[in-house]
Amino acid sequence: MNNYKIKILPDNKIIRARKGDNLAEKIEEARINLSFYCNKRGICGKCFVEIEKGILPELKEKEKSLIEQKKLRNNLRLACLYRIKNDLRIKIPDDSIILKTPILQTGIKSQILVNPLIKKYFIKLDKPEITHPYSILELIRKYFKNKELLTNVDLLRKMTYIQEKNKFNITTVIFDDKEILDIEPKDTTNLNAGIAIDVGTTTIVVELVDLNSGESIDILTEPNSQIKYGSDVISRITFALSSNKNLNELRNSVLTKLNQMIEKLLFRNNLDNNYVYEIVVAGNAPMNHFLLGTPVTSLGVSPYNAVFASLPELSSHEIGFKINKNGKVYVAPNIKSFVGGDVSAGLISSDFSSRKGNYLFIDLGTNGELVLKKRDRFITTSTAAGPAFEGMNISNGLLALPGAIYKAEYKNKLILHTIDNKAPIGICGTGIIDLIRIFLDKGEITPKGTIKNETKKIKITDTIFITQKDVREMQLAVAAVKTGIKMILQKLKLKPEDLDGIFIAGAFGNYLNIKNSIRIGLLPQIDEDKIVFIGNSSIGGAKALLLSNSARKRVESLVKKIQHFSLAVKPSFQENFIDALEFKNQSIKTN
């Protein structure tokens, strides 16, 4: 029987407990996010609660040390060490609550609880004595109550510092409660950083993150240096297949770029790279393969399968990242074929799998990746949209940079909006969609994509034009996505109106005009309120996977449930694609 009543402040929750129950476990059952930094082993001192009414047991050695060190109140006790013996009234201090950090801030407000695999502890080791001459490693394992805590030869050499300098107050860096990554003199627990990376075909985003608070320290976006080998993944795969030298060139190109971006972030935030302990990478399947230098032969021929899907944490030193030499790298798992870790990360950051009903996830980029959820069933496919959505292969095309036309309206005259309100220097993908819709309505472009004037150009400014080739590029990109959406909905016998929501991911989606996208057929005819832009969910997901052990478990489980649906092998693909080339919305039949 639950004999005892526990009142928890400031939430005013009341829970029941039996004699001998662990207080931390009861608080956890009440869904209060108490910090269990050390996994309830009584060594981190982060789950203090204030005993306002009830038995106040004698201070345990660890509690006494922490209370004296931090000058805390004497009625505080560690919840993970407290056994319930009577009714209680407790108050949970703010410092004992796990922090939440935002992952997506546009469209869907998504947050996670900060519980990274990399943790730092400032510890005071017992000194070895003549009667108990424990080794330094034994002392560390004894402190962490883990006889199997792993280490390496380099760290064993570092441990001599402790004995020689008589410095038994050290900071240990622990990975996943099972491995010592580093030993540092003094208290460096406040210096604990990780890096989230979105390796896109066209752009790369690198975010420096505080692993203690979950807050973003800084972020940097730059073009992918591999563009010189081809603007799309097929071109780069073809290049890589020519020779091992070419594959190594692609790998070195992206790795050099990433290390340069990491170095920039660390320099401008005055942080040493030795205090960066983990990197999480989210990229499509080819980008993941290029980064690791794994052959892409299988991706270049049918059935277009990857070399790997899920991987354990890898060595940062082995890959070539210039962070702490014992650091870890986690690659967001590929799903199937060309649907990679950028999508699996996006699904985690948007809580896609936990939503009730039917949802469509669209990552609009160089590769158009789709995931459809019909209740508890998941299927995915990809379409070779090409780089037009990101302003590439367009005569005056531009990435979403200052001066890029991202929005256009027609109110008796053409009104242009540019990023940062700079003078227009080019057009990014969303701007092209707006302009095509305007000139479709004005009759200057036909539904079949023909510019009607003799020059086959439409003047936007004195120096910026849309050409016939630009319109064709957009037709191909739009048709690829339209065909994918149509066929994946048909696969699960759904119509657009059956969808409870469409999530549009990718930087491209930030400025996308829904009405114009529906008008040209890029998006299906659906209630506009059901369409939500979620921004760069790939970097958001990479950050979630960096900061949350539970997020990693969820993504590993989710990718195993997703069925792959190949468009190219379907006899109806070519017919659907040709029909989708026309700028119009298409009907979708379910039989």
Coordinates of C-alpha atoms in Angstrom, one line a residue:
M1 CA 0.0 0.0 0.0
N2 CA 1.0 3.6 -0.7
N3 CA 1.1 4.6 3.0
Y4 CA 2.8 8.0 2.8
K5 CA 1.8 11.3 1.3
I6 CA 4.4 13.5 -0.3
K7 CA 3.6 17.1 -1.2
I8 CA 5.9 18.6 -3.8
L9 CA 6.4 22.4 -4.0
P10 CA 6.3 24.7 -5.9
D11 CA 4.2 22.4 -8.2
N12 CA 1.7 21.6 -5.4
K13 CA 1.7 18.0 -6.6
I14 CA 0.8 15.2 -4.1
I15 CA 2.1 11.7 -4.7
R16 CA 1.9 8.5 -2.7
A17 CA 4.8 6.3 -1.6
R18 CA 5.6 3.1 0.3
K19 CA 8.0 2.9 3.2
G20 CA 11.6 2.6 1.8
D21 CA 10.7 4.0 -1.7
N22 CA 13.4 6.1 -3.3
L23 CA 12.4 9.8 -3.3
A24 CA 14.1 10.5 -6.6
E25 CA 12.1 7.7 -8.3
K26 CA 8.8 8.9 -6.9
I27 CA 9.5 12.4 -8.1
E28 CA 10.4 11.0 -11.5
E29 CA 7.1 9.1 -11.6
A30 CA 5.3 12.4 -10.9
R31 CA 6.8 13.6 -14.2
I32 CA 8.8 16.4 -12.6
N33 CA 12.1 16.9 -14.4
L34 CA 14.5 16.5 -11.5
S35 CA 18.1 16.5 -12.5
F36 CA 19.6 13.0 -12.5
Y37 CA 22.9 14.0 -14.0
C38 CA 24.8 11.0 -12.6
N39 CA 21.9 8.6 -13.2
K40 CA 20.9 8.5 -9.5
R41 CA 24.3 7.3 -8.1
G42 CA 24.7 10.1 -5.5
I43 CA 27.8 11.6 -7.0
C44 CA 26.9 14.7 -8.9
G45 CA 24.9 16.6 -6.2
K46 CA 22.3 18.0 -8.7
C47 CA 19.1 16.5 -7.3
F48 CA 19.0 18.3 -3.9
V49 CA 15.5 18.9 -2.5
E50 CA 14.5 20.9 0.5
I51 CA 12.9 18.9 3.3
E52 CA 10.3 21.3 4.7
K53 CA 8.4 18.7 6.8
G54 CA 9.3 15.2 7.6
I55 CA 12.3 13.1 8.8
L56 CA 15.6 14.9 8.1
P57 CA 18.2 12.1 8.1
E58 CA 21.9 12.5 9.0
L59 CA 23.9 14.0 6.2
K60 CA 25.8 11.5 4.1
E61 CA 29.4 12.2 3.4
K62 CA 28.7 13.4 -0.2
E63 CA 25.8 15.6 0.9
K64 CA 27.9 17.2 3.7
S65 CA 30.8 17.9 1.4
L66 CA 28.5 19.6 -1.2
I67 CA 26.5 21.6 1.3
E68 CA 29.8 23.0 2.8
Q69 CA 31.3 23.6 -0.6
K70 CA 28.3 25.4 -2.0
K71 CA 27.2 27.0 1.2
L72 CA 23.7 25.4 1.0
R73 CA 21.0 25.1 3.6
N74 CA 21.3 22.2 6.1
N75 CA 17.8 20.9 5.3
L76 CA 18.7 19.9 1.8
R77 CA 19.1 16.3 0.9
L78 CA 19.9 14.4 -2.3
A79 CA 16.7 12.8 -3.6
C80 CA 18.5 9.8 -5.0
L81 CA 19.9 8.9 -1.6
Y82 CA 16.7 9.5 0.4
R83 CA 14.5 6.6 1.5
I84 CA 10.9 7.5 2.4
K85 CA 9.8 6.7 6.0
N86 CA 6.9 9.1 6.7
D87 CA 4.8 11.9 5.2
L88 CA 6.9 14.6 3.5
R89 CA 6.6 18.1 2.3
I90 CA 9.5 19.0 0.0
K91 CA 10.5 21.9 -2.2
I92 CA 12.5 21.5 -5.3
P93 CA 15.0 24.3 -6.0
D94 CA 15.3 25.7 -9.5
D95 CA 18.9 24.4 -9.6
S96 CA 17.7 20.8 -9.3
I97 CA 15.4 20.9 -12.3
I98 CA 16.7 19.7 -15.7
L99 CA 16.9 22.6 -18.1
K100 CA 14.8 22.7 -21.3
T101 CA 16.3 24.1 -24.5
P102 CA 14.5 25.2 -27.7
I103 CA 15.2 23.0 -30.7
L104 CA 12.8 24.5 -33.2
Q105 CA 11.6 28.0 -32.7
T106 CA 9.6 28.6 -35.9
G107 CA 6.4 26.9 -36.9
I108 CA 6.5 24.3 -34.2
K109 CA 7.8 25.3 -30.8
S110 CA 9.9 22.2 -29.9
Q111 CA 12.1 21.8 -26.8
I112 CA 14.1 19.0 -25.2
L113 CA 15.3 18.2 -21.7
V114 CA 19.1 18.6 -21.5
N115 CA 20.7 15.3 -20.7
P116 CA 23.8 14.8 -22.8
L117 CA 26.0 11.8 -23.0
I118 CA 29.1 13.9 -22.2
K119 CA 29.2 15.0 -18.6
K120 CA 31.9 16.6 -16.5
Y121 CA 32.5 16.1 -12.8
F122 CA 34.8 17.9 -10.4
I123 CA 35.9 15.2 -8.0
K124 CA 38.0 14.9 -4.9
L125 CA 39.7 11.5 -4.9
D126 CA 40.7 9.7 -1.8
K127 CA 44.5 9.6 -1.6
P128 CA 46.1 6.1 -1.7
E129 CA 47.5 5.0 1.6
I130 CA 50.1 2.5 2.5
T131 CA 47.4 0.2 3.9
H132 CA 45.2 0.7 0.8
P133 CA 47.5 1.5 -2.1
Y134 CA 44.8 1.7 -4.7
S135 CA 45.8 2.7 -8.3
I136 CA 44.7 6.0 -9.6
L137 CA 42.3 4.3 -12.0
E138 CA 40.8 2.3 -9.2
L139 CA 40.2 5.4 -7.2
I140 CA 38.4 7.0 -10.1
R141 CA 36.3 3.9 -10.7
K142 CA 35.6 3.7 -6.9
Y143 CA 34.4 7.3 -6.9
F144 CA 32.0 6.7 -9.8
K145 CA 30.9 3.3 -8.4
N146 CA 31.7 1.7 -11.7
K147 CA 34.4 -1.0 -11.8
E148 CA 34.3 -1.2 -15.6
L149 CA 34.8 2.4 -16.4
L150 CA 36.8 2.4 -19.6
T151 CA 39.9 4.4 -20.4
N152 CA 42.9 4.5 -22.8
V153 CA 46.6 4.5 -22.7
D154 CA 46.9 8.2 -23.3
L155 CA 44.7 8.9 -20.2
L156 CA 46.7 6.4 -18.1
R157 CA 49.7 8.5 -18.8
K158 CA 47.8 11.6 -17.8
M159 CA 46.9 10.0 -14.5
T160 CA 50.6 10.1 -13.4
Y161 CA 50.0 13.9 -13.1
I162 CA 47.6 13.3 -10.2
Q163 CA 50.2 11.3 -8.2
E164 CA 53.3 13.3 -9.1
K165 CA 51.7 16.7 -8.4
N166 CA 49.6 15.5 -5.5
K167 CA 46.6 17.0 -7.2
F168 CA 43.6 14.8 -6.2
N169 CA 41.0 17.4 -7.1
I170 CA 40.4 16.9 -10.8
T171 CA 37.7 17.2 -13.4
T172 CA 36.8 14.0 -15.2
V173 CA 35.0 14.0 -18.6
I174 CA 32.7 11.0 -18.8
F175 CA 30.9 9.6 -21.8
D176 CA 27.7 7.7 -21.4
D177 CA 28.5 6.7 -17.8
K178 CA 31.0 4.1 -19.2
E179 CA 34.2 5.8 -20.5
I180 CA 36.6 8.4 -19.3
L181 CA 37.3 10.8 -22.1
D182 CA 39.6 13.2 -20.4
I183 CA 41.1 14.2 -17.0
E184 CA 41.7 17.9 -16.4
P185 CA 43.4 19.7 -13.5
K186 CA 41.2 22.0 -11.3
D187 CA 37.5 22.6 -11.8
T188 CA 36.7 23.0 -15.6
T189 CA 33.1 21.8 -15.4
N190 CA 31.8 25.1 -16.8
L191 CA 33.8 24.4 -20.0
N192 CA 31.7 21.7 -21.7
A193 CA 30.9 22.2 -25.3
G194 CA 29.6 20.2 -28.3
I195 CA 28.9 20.9 -31.9
A196 CA 25.8 20.2 -34.0
I197 CA 26.3 20.0 -37.8
D198 CA 23.9 20.0 -40.7
V199 CA 25.9 18.9 -43.8
G200 CA 23.6 19.9 -46.6
T201 CA 24.3 19.4 -50.3
T202 CA 24.4 23.1 -50.9
T203 CA 25.0 24.7 -47.4
I204 CA 26.6 23.6 -44.2
V205 CA 25.5 24.8 -40.7
V206 CA 27.7 24.4 -37.7
E207 CA 26.3 25.3 -34.2
L208 CA 28.4 25.5 -31.0
V209 CA 26.4 24.4 -28.0
D210 CA 26.9 24.5 -24.3
L211 CA 26.4 20.9 -23.1
N212 CA 25.6 22.1 -19.5
S213 CA 22.8 24.5 -20.3
G214 CA 21.8 23.3 -23.7
E215 CA 22.1 26.9 -25.0
S216 CA 23.5 27.8 -28.4
I217 CA 26.7 29.7 -28.1
D218 CA 27.2 30.6 -31.7
I219 CA 26.2 29.4 -35.2
L220 CA 27.7 29.7 -38.7
T221 CA 26.4 28.9 -42.2
E222 CA 28.6 28.6 -45.3
P223 CA 28.3 27.1 -48.7
N224 CA 29.3 23.4 -49.0
S225 CA 32.8 23.4 -50.6
Q226 CA 31.9 20.3 -52.6
I227 CA 29.8 22.4 -54.9
K228 CA 32.8 22.7 -57.3
Y229 CA 32.4 18.9 -57.9
G230 CA 28.7 19.2 -58.8
S231 CA 25.7 21.0 -57.5
D232 CA 23.7 17.8 -56.8
V233 CA 24.6 14.5 -55.1
I234 CA 24.3 12.5 -58.3
S235 CA 27.1 14.6 -59.9
R236 CA 29.2 14.1 -56.9
I237 CA 28.6 10.4 -56.7
T238 CA 29.5 10.1 -60.4
F239 CA 32.7 12.0 -59.6
A240 CA 33.5 9.8 -56.6
L241 CA 33.0 6.6 -58.6
S242 CA 35.7 7.6 -61.1
S243 CA 38.5 6.9 -58.6
N244 CA 39.4 6.5 -54.9
K245 CA 41.4 9.7 -55.3
N246 CA 38.2 11.6 -56.2
L247 CA 36.4 10.1 -53.2
N248 CA 39.2 11.2 -50.9
E249 CA 39.1 14.7 -52.5
L250 CA 35.4 15.0 -51.7
R251 CA 36.0 13.8 -48.1
N252 CA 38.9 16.2 -47.6
S253 CA 37.0 19.1 -49.1
V254 CA 34.1 18.8 -46.7
L255 CA 36.2 17.9 -43.7
T256 CA 38.5 20.9 -44.2
K257 CA 35.5 23.2 -44.5
L258 CA 34.0 21.8 -41.3
N259 CA 37.2 22.2 -39.4
Q260 CA 37.6 25.7 -40.7
M261 CA 34.1 26.6 -39.5
I262 CA 34.6 25.0 -36.1
E263 CA 37.9 26.9 -35.7
K264 CA 36.1 30.2 -36.6
L265 CA 33.4 29.5 -34.0
L266 CA 35.9 28.6 -31.3
F267 CA 38.1 31.6 -32.0
R268 CA 35.3 34.2 -31.9
N269 CA 34.0 32.7 -28.6
N270 CA 37.5 32.3 -27.0
L271 CA 37.1 28.6 -26.4
D272 CA 39.9 26.0 -26.7
N273 CA 39.1 23.0 -28.9
N274 CA 40.1 20.6 -26.1
Y275 CA 36.8 21.6 -24.3
V276 CA 34.7 20.4 -27.3
Y277 CA 34.0 16.7 -26.6
E278 CA 31.4 15.6 -29.1
I279 CA 30.0 16.3 -32.6
V280 CA 26.7 15.3 -34.0
V281 CA 26.4 15.3 -37.8
A282 CA 23.1 15.2 -39.7
G283 CA 23.4 14.9 -43.4
N284 CA 21.8 13.1 -46.3
A285 CA 23.1 9.6 -47.1
P286 CA 25.7 10.7 -49.7
M287 CA 27.0 13.5 -47.6
N288 CA 27.4 11.1 -44.6
H289 CA 29.3 8.7 -46.9
F290 CA 31.6 11.5 -48.3
L291 CA 32.4 12.7 -44.8
L292 CA 33.4 9.3 -43.5
G293 CA 35.2 8.4 -46.8
T294 CA 33.1 5.3 -47.3
P295 CA 32.5 4.1 -50.8
V296 CA 29.4 5.4 -52.6
T297 CA 29.3 2.6 -55.2
S298 CA 26.1 1.1 -53.8
L299 CA 24.4 4.5 -53.8
G300 CA 25.3 4.9 -57.5
V301 CA 23.5 1.8 -58.8
S302 CA 20.2 0.0 -58.2
P303 CA 18.9 -0.7 -55.5
Y304 CA 20.7 2.5 -54.3
N305 CA 21.4 1.2 -50.8
A306 CA 23.8 2.8 -48.3
V307 CA 26.9 1.2 -46.8
F308 CA 25.5 2.0 -43.3
A309 CA 22.3 3.1 -41.6
S310 CA 23.0 3.4 -37.8
L311 CA 26.5 3.7 -36.4
P312 CA 27.8 3.7 -32.8
E313 CA 29.7 6.8 -31.7
L314 CA 32.9 7.2 -33.6
S315 CA 36.3 8.7 -32.7
S316 CA 36.6 12.3 -33.6
H317 CA 40.4 11.8 -34.0
E318 CA 39.9 8.9 -36.4
I319 CA 37.5 11.0 -38.6
G320 CA 39.8 14.0 -38.5
F321 CA 37.8 16.6 -36.5
K322 CA 40.0 19.0 -34.6
I323 CA 38.3 18.9 -31.2
N324 CA 39.4 17.0 -28.1
K325 CA 41.4 14.1 -29.4
N326 CA 39.3 11.6 -27.3
G327 CA 36.1 13.2 -28.5
K328 CA 33.1 11.4 -30.0
V329 CA 31.2 11.8 -33.2
Y330 CA 27.6 10.6 -33.6
V331 CA 26.1 10.5 -37.1
A332 CA 22.3 10.8 -37.3
P333 CA 21.2 7.5 -38.8
N334 CA 20.3 7.1 -42.5
I335 CA 16.8 5.8 -43.1
K336 CA 16.9 4.1 -46.5
S337 CA 18.5 4.8 -49.9
F338 CA 19.0 8.6 -50.3
V339 CA 16.9 9.5 -47.3
G340 CA 19.5 10.2 -44.7
G341 CA 20.3 11.5 -41.3
D342 CA 19.1 15.1 -42.1
V343 CA 15.6 13.7 -42.3
S344 CA 15.8 11.4 -39.3
A345 CA 17.1 14.3 -37.3
G346 CA 14.3 16.5 -38.6
L347 CA 11.7 13.9 -37.5
I348 CA 13.1 14.0 -34.0
S349 CA 13.2 17.7 -33.7
S350 CA 9.6 18.1 -34.9
D351 CA 8.3 15.2 -32.7
F352 CA 6.9 13.8 -35.9
S353 CA 6.4 10.2 -34.8
S354 CA 4.5 11.0 -31.6
R355 CA 1.8 13.0 -33.3
K356 CA -1.7 11.5 -33.7
G357 CA -3.1 11.2 -37.2
N358 CA -1.8 11.5 -40.7
Y359 CA 1.2 13.8 -41.4
L360 CA 3.5 14.5 -44.3
F361 CA 7.1 15.7 -43.7
I362 CA 8.7 17.4 -46.7
D363 CA 12.4 18.4 -46.7
L364 CA 12.7 20.9 -49.6
G365 CA 16.3 21.1 -50.7
T366 CA 18.5 19.8 -53.4
N367 CA 17.0 16.4 -52.6
G368 CA 13.3 16.4 -51.9
E369 CA 12.8 13.9 -49.1
L370 CA 9.3 12.9 -48.0
V371 CA 8.1 10.9 -45.0
L372 CA 4.4 10.1 -44.7
K373 CA 2.8 8.9 -41.4
K374 CA -0.6 7.2 -41.5
R375 CA -1.4 6.6 -37.9
D376 CA 1.4 4.2 -36.8
R377 CA 2.7 3.4 -40.3
F378 CA 5.7 5.3 -41.8
I379 CA 6.9 5.4 -45.4
T380 CA 9.6 7.5 -47.1
T381 CA 10.8 8.4 -50.5
S382 CA 13.1 10.9 -52.2
T383 CA 13.0 12.9 -55.4
A384 CA 15.9 14.4 -57.3
A385 CA 14.6 18.0 -57.1
G386 CA 17.9 19.5 -58.0
P387 CA 19.4 22.7 -56.6
A388 CA 16.9 25.2 -58.0
F389 CA 15.0 25.6 -54.7
E390 CA 18.2 26.9 -53.2
G391 CA 18.8 29.4 -56.0
M392 CA 21.4 27.2 -57.8
N393 CA 21.4 26.6 -61.6
I394 CA 19.3 29.8 -62.0
S395 CA 20.8 32.5 -64.1
N396 CA 20.4 35.2 -61.3
G397 CA 20.0 32.6 -58.6
L398 CA 21.4 33.1 -55.1
L399 CA 21.4 31.3 -51.7
A400 CA 19.3 33.0 -49.0
L401 CA 21.9 35.7 -48.5
P402 CA 21.6 39.5 -47.9
G403 CA 20.3 41.1 -51.1
A404 CA 18.5 37.9 -52.3
I405 CA 14.9 38.5 -53.5
Y406 CA 13.0 36.1 -51.2
K407 CA 9.5 37.5 -51.7
A408 CA 7.7 39.2 -54.6
E409 CA 4.2 40.7 -54.9
Y410 CA 2.2 42.5 -57.6
K411 CA 0.1 45.5 -56.7
N412 CA -0.2 47.5 -59.9
K413 CA 3.5 47.1 -60.0
L414 CA 6.2 44.5 -59.0
I415 CA 7.2 44.8 -55.3
L416 CA 10.4 43.0 -54.3
H417 CA 11.5 42.1 -50.8
T418 CA 15.2 41.2 -50.1
I419 CA 16.9 39.6 -47.2
D420 CA 18.1 42.3 -44.8
N421 CA 16.5 44.9 -47.1
K422 CA 19.6 45.1 -49.1
A423 CA 19.7 46.2 -52.8
P424 CA 18.6 43.2 -54.9
I425 CA 21.6 41.2 -56.2
G426 CA 19.8 37.9 -57.2
I427 CA 16.8 35.7 -56.5
C428 CA 16.6 32.8 -54.0
G429 CA 14.3 29.8 -54.5
T430 CA 11.2 31.2 -52.7
G431 CA 11.5 34.5 -54.7
I432 CA 11.5 32.5 -58.0
I433 CA 8.3 30.7 -56.9
D434 CA 6.6 34.1 -56.2
L435 CA 7.7 35.5 -59.5
I436 CA 6.6 32.5 -61.5
R437 CA 3.1 32.7 -59.9
I438 CA 2.9 36.4 -60.7
F439 CA 3.8 36.0 -64.3
L440 CA 1.5 33.0 -64.6
D441 CA -1.4 35.1 -63.5
K442 CA -0.3 38.0 -65.8
G443 CA -0.2 35.5 -68.7
E444 CA 3.5 36.1 -69.4
I445 CA 4.3 32.5 -68.6
T446 CA 2.0 29.7 -69.8
P447 CA 0.9 26.8 -67.6
K448 CA 3.3 24.7 -69.6
G449 CA 6.2 26.9 -68.6
T450 CA 6.8 28.9 -71.8
I451 CA 7.8 32.6 -71.6
K452 CA 5.6 34.2 -74.2
N453 CA 7.8 37.1 -75.3
E454 CA 10.3 36.9 -78.1
T455 CA 13.4 37.4 -75.9
K456 CA 12.4 34.5 -73.6
K457 CA 13.4 36.7 -70.7
I458 CA 11.4 38.6 -68.1
K459 CA 12.9 41.7 -66.6
I460 CA 12.8 41.9 -62.8
T461 CA 15.3 44.8 -62.3
D462 CA 17.7 46.4 -64.6
T463 CA 20.3 43.7 -63.9
I464 CA 18.1 40.7 -62.9
F465 CA 16.1 38.6 -65.2
I466 CA 14.2 35.3 -65.3
T467 CA 15.1 33.3 -68.4
Q468 CA 13.3 30.4 -70.1
K469 CA 16.0 28.0 -68.7
D470 CA 15.2 29.3 -65.2
V471 CA 11.6 28.4 -65.6
R472 CA 12.5 24.9 -66.9
E473 CA 14.7 24.3 -63.9
M474 CA 11.9 25.2 -61.6
Q475 CA 9.5 23.1 -63.6
L476 CA 11.7 20.1 -63.1
A477 CA 12.2 20.8 -59.3
V478 CA 8.5 21.3 -58.7
A479 CA 7.5 18.3 -60.8
A480 CA 9.8 16.0 -58.8
V481 CA 8.3 17.1 -55.5
K482 CA 4.7 17.0 -56.9
T483 CA 5.2 13.5 -58.2
G484 CA 6.7 12.3 -54.9
I485 CA 3.8 13.7 -52.9
K486 CA 1.2 12.3 -55.3
M487 CA 2.6 8.8 -55.3
I488 CA 3.4 8.5 -51.6
L489 CA -0.1 9.6 -50.7
Q490 CA -1.5 7.0 -53.2
K491 CA 0.7 4.3 -51.6
L492 CA -1.1 4.7 -48.3
K493 CA -4.5 5.4 -49.9
L494 CA -4.7 9.0 -48.7
K495 CA -5.9 12.2 -50.3
P496 CA -4.5 15.7 -49.3
E497 CA -7.6 16.4 -47.3
D498 CA -6.9 13.3 -45.2
L499 CA -3.7 14.9 -43.9
D500 CA -3.8 16.5 -40.4
G501 CA -0.7 18.5 -41.3
I502 CA 2.3 19.0 -43.6
F503 CA 5.6 20.0 -42.1
I504 CA 8.0 21.7 -44.5
A505 CA 11.6 21.6 -43.4
G506 CA 14.7 23.3 -44.8
A507 CA 15.9 26.9 -44.9
F508 CA 14.0 27.2 -48.2
G509 CA 10.7 26.8 -46.3
N510 CA 11.3 29.8 -44.1
Y511 CA 10.2 32.3 -46.8
L512 CA 7.9 30.0 -48.8
N513 CA 4.5 31.6 -49.7
I514 CA 1.9 28.9 -49.2
K515 CA -0.7 30.3 -51.7
N516 CA 1.9 30.7 -54.4
S517 CA 3.2 27.2 -53.8
I518 CA -0.2 25.7 -54.0
R519 CA -1.0 27.8 -57.2
I520 CA 2.0 26.3 -59.1
G521 CA 1.3 22.8 -57.7
L522 CA 4.4 22.5 -55.5
L523 CA 2.1 21.8 -52.5
P524 CA -1.2 19.9 -52.7
Q525 CA -4.6 21.6 -52.3
I526 CA -5.0 21.7 -48.6
D527 CA -6.2 24.0 -45.8
E528 CA -3.4 26.5 -45.4
D529 CA -3.5 26.3 -41.6
K530 CA -2.4 22.7 -41.9
I531 CA 0.9 23.6 -43.5
V532 CA 3.7 24.5 -41.0
F533 CA 7.2 25.7 -41.8
I534 CA 9.7 24.3 -39.3
G535 CA 12.9 25.8 -40.6
N536 CA 16.2 23.9 -40.6
S537 CA 15.0 20.9 -38.7
S538 CA 18.2 19.0 -39.5
I539 CA 20.4 21.3 -37.4
G540 CA 17.6 21.3 -34.8
G541 CA 17.6 17.5 -34.7
A542 CA 21.4 17.4 -34.6
K543 CA 21.3 19.7 -31.5
A544 CA 18.6 17.5 -29.9
L545 CA 20.7 14.4 -30.5
L546 CA 23.7 16.2 -29.0
L547 CA 21.9 17.2 -25.9
S548 CA 19.6 14.3 -25.2
N549 CA 20.4 10.6 -24.7
S550 CA 16.6 9.8 -25.0
A551 CA 16.5 11.5 -28.4
R552 CA 19.2 9.2 -29.7
K553 CA 17.2 6.2 -28.5
R554 CA 14.1 7.5 -30.1
V555 CA 15.7 8.1 -33.5
E556 CA 17.4 4.7 -33.5
S557 CA 14.0 3.1 -32.9
L558 CA 12.2 5.2 -35.4
V559 CA 14.4 4.6 -38.4
K560 CA 13.8 0.8 -38.1
K561 CA 10.0 1.4 -38.5
I562 CA 10.1 3.5 -41.7
Q563 CA 9.4 1.6 -44.9
H564 CA 11.1 2.8 -48.1
F565 CA 9.0 3.5 -51.2
S566 CA 11.0 3.7 -54.4
L567 CA 9.4 6.0 -57.1
A568 CA 11.7 5.2 -60.0
V569 CA 10.7 1.5 -60.2
K570 CA 7.0 2.3 -60.4
P571 CA 5.6 2.1 -64.0
S572 CA 3.5 5.2 -63.4
F573 CA 6.4 7.4 -62.3
Q574 CA 7.3 8.8 -65.8
E575 CA 3.6 9.5 -66.7
N576 CA 3.1 11.2 -63.3
F577 CA 6.3 13.2 -63.7
I578 CA 5.4 14.5 -67.2
D579 CA 1.9 15.4 -66.1
A580 CA 3.5 17.3 -63.1
L581 CA 5.6 19.5 -65.3
E582 CA 2.6 21.8 -65.9
F583 CA 2.1 24.6 -63.4
K584 CA -1.1 23.4 -61.9
N585 CA -2.4 21.5 -58.9
Q586 CA -3.0 17.9 -59.5
S587 CA -5.8 15.6 -58.4
I588 CA -4.9 12.6 -56.3
K589 CA -6.9 9.4 -56.5
T590 CA -6.6 6.7 -53.9
N591 CA -7.7 3.7 -55.9

